[in-house]
Coordinates of C-alpha atoms in Angstrom, one line a residue:
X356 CA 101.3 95.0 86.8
X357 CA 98.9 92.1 86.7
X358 CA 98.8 91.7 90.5
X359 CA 97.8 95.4 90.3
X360 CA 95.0 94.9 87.8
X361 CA 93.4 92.0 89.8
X362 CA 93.7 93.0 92.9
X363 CA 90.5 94.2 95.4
X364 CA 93.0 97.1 96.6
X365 CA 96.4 98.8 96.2
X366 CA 97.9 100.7 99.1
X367 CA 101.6 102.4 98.1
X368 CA 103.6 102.9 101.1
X369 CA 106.6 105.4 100.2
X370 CA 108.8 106.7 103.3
X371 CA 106.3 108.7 105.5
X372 CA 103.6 108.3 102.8
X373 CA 100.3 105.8 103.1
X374 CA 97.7 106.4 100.1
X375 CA 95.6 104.0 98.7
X376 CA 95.4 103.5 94.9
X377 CA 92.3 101.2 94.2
X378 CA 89.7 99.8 96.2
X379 CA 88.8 100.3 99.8
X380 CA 90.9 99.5 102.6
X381 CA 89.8 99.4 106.5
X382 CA 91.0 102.9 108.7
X383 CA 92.6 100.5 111.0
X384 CA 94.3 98.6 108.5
X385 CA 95.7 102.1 107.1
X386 CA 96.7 103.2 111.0
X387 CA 99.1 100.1 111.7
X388 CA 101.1 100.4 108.6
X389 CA 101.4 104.2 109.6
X390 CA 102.3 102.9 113.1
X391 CA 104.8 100.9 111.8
X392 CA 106.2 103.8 109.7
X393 CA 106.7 105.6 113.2
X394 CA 108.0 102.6 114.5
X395 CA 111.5 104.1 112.4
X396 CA 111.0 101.1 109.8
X397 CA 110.3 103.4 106.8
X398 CA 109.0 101.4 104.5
X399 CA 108.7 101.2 100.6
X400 CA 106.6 99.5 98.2
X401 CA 103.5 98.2 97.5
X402 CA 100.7 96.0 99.3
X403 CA 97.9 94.1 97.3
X404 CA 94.8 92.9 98.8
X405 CA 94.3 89.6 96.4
X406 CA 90.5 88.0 96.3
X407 CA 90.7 84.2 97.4
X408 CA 87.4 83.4 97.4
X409 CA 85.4 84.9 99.9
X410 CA 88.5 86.4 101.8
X411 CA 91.3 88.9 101.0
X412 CA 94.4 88.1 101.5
X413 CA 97.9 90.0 101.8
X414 CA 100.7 90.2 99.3
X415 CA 103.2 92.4 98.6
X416 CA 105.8 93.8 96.2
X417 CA 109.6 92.4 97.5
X418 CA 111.1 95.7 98.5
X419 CA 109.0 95.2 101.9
X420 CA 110.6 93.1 103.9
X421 CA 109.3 89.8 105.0
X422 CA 109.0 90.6 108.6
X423 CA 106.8 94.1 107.9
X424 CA 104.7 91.5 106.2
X425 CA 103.8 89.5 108.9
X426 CA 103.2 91.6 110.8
X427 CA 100.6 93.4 108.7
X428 CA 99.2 89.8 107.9
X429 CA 99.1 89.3 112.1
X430 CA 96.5 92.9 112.6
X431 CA 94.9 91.6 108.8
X432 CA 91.3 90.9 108.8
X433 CA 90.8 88.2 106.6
X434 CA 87.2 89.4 105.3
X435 CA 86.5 92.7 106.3
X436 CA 84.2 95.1 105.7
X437 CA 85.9 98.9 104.5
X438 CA 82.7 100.4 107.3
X439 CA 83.3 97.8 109.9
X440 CA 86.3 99.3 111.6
X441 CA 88.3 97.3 114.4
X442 CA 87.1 100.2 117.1
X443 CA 83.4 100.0 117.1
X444 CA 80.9 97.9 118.6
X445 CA 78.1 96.5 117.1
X446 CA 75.0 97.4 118.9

């Protein structure tokens, strides 16, 4: 409940289900954990985006497993920007 409060977003993952709970999270960040979905690892739980500083880092609750994790953590930009999505180009 605390990690919840304090957290910079909330995204709840539930079978075929992405919807974000708090805060703003990236489109791509939202597409690879629907990827993985397809990927026929349903997945459960919740993932926290956690201020550090000037970054945002990755946690989650421990029904997701820890390979899921990392492999959000791997497509995970550490500071971005919920406008700057990984497709465009800056000009």
């Amino acid at each position: 409940m605390l990690k919840a409060i304090t957290a910079a977003f909330v995204i709840q993952v539930d079978g075929i289900r992405v919807s974000v709970k708090k805060g703003q999270v990236p489109d791509y960040f939202i597409r690879e954990i629907k990827l993985i979905q397809r990927s026929a690892q349903a997945i459960q739980g919740k993932i926290y985006g956690m201020r550090r500083g000037q970054q945002i880092n990755l946690e989650c609750s421990s029904s997701i497993p820890d390979n899921i994790l990392q492999r959000l953590r791997n497509v995970w930009k550490p500071n971005p920007s919920p406008k700057n999505d990984a497709g465009l180009k800056r000009r």
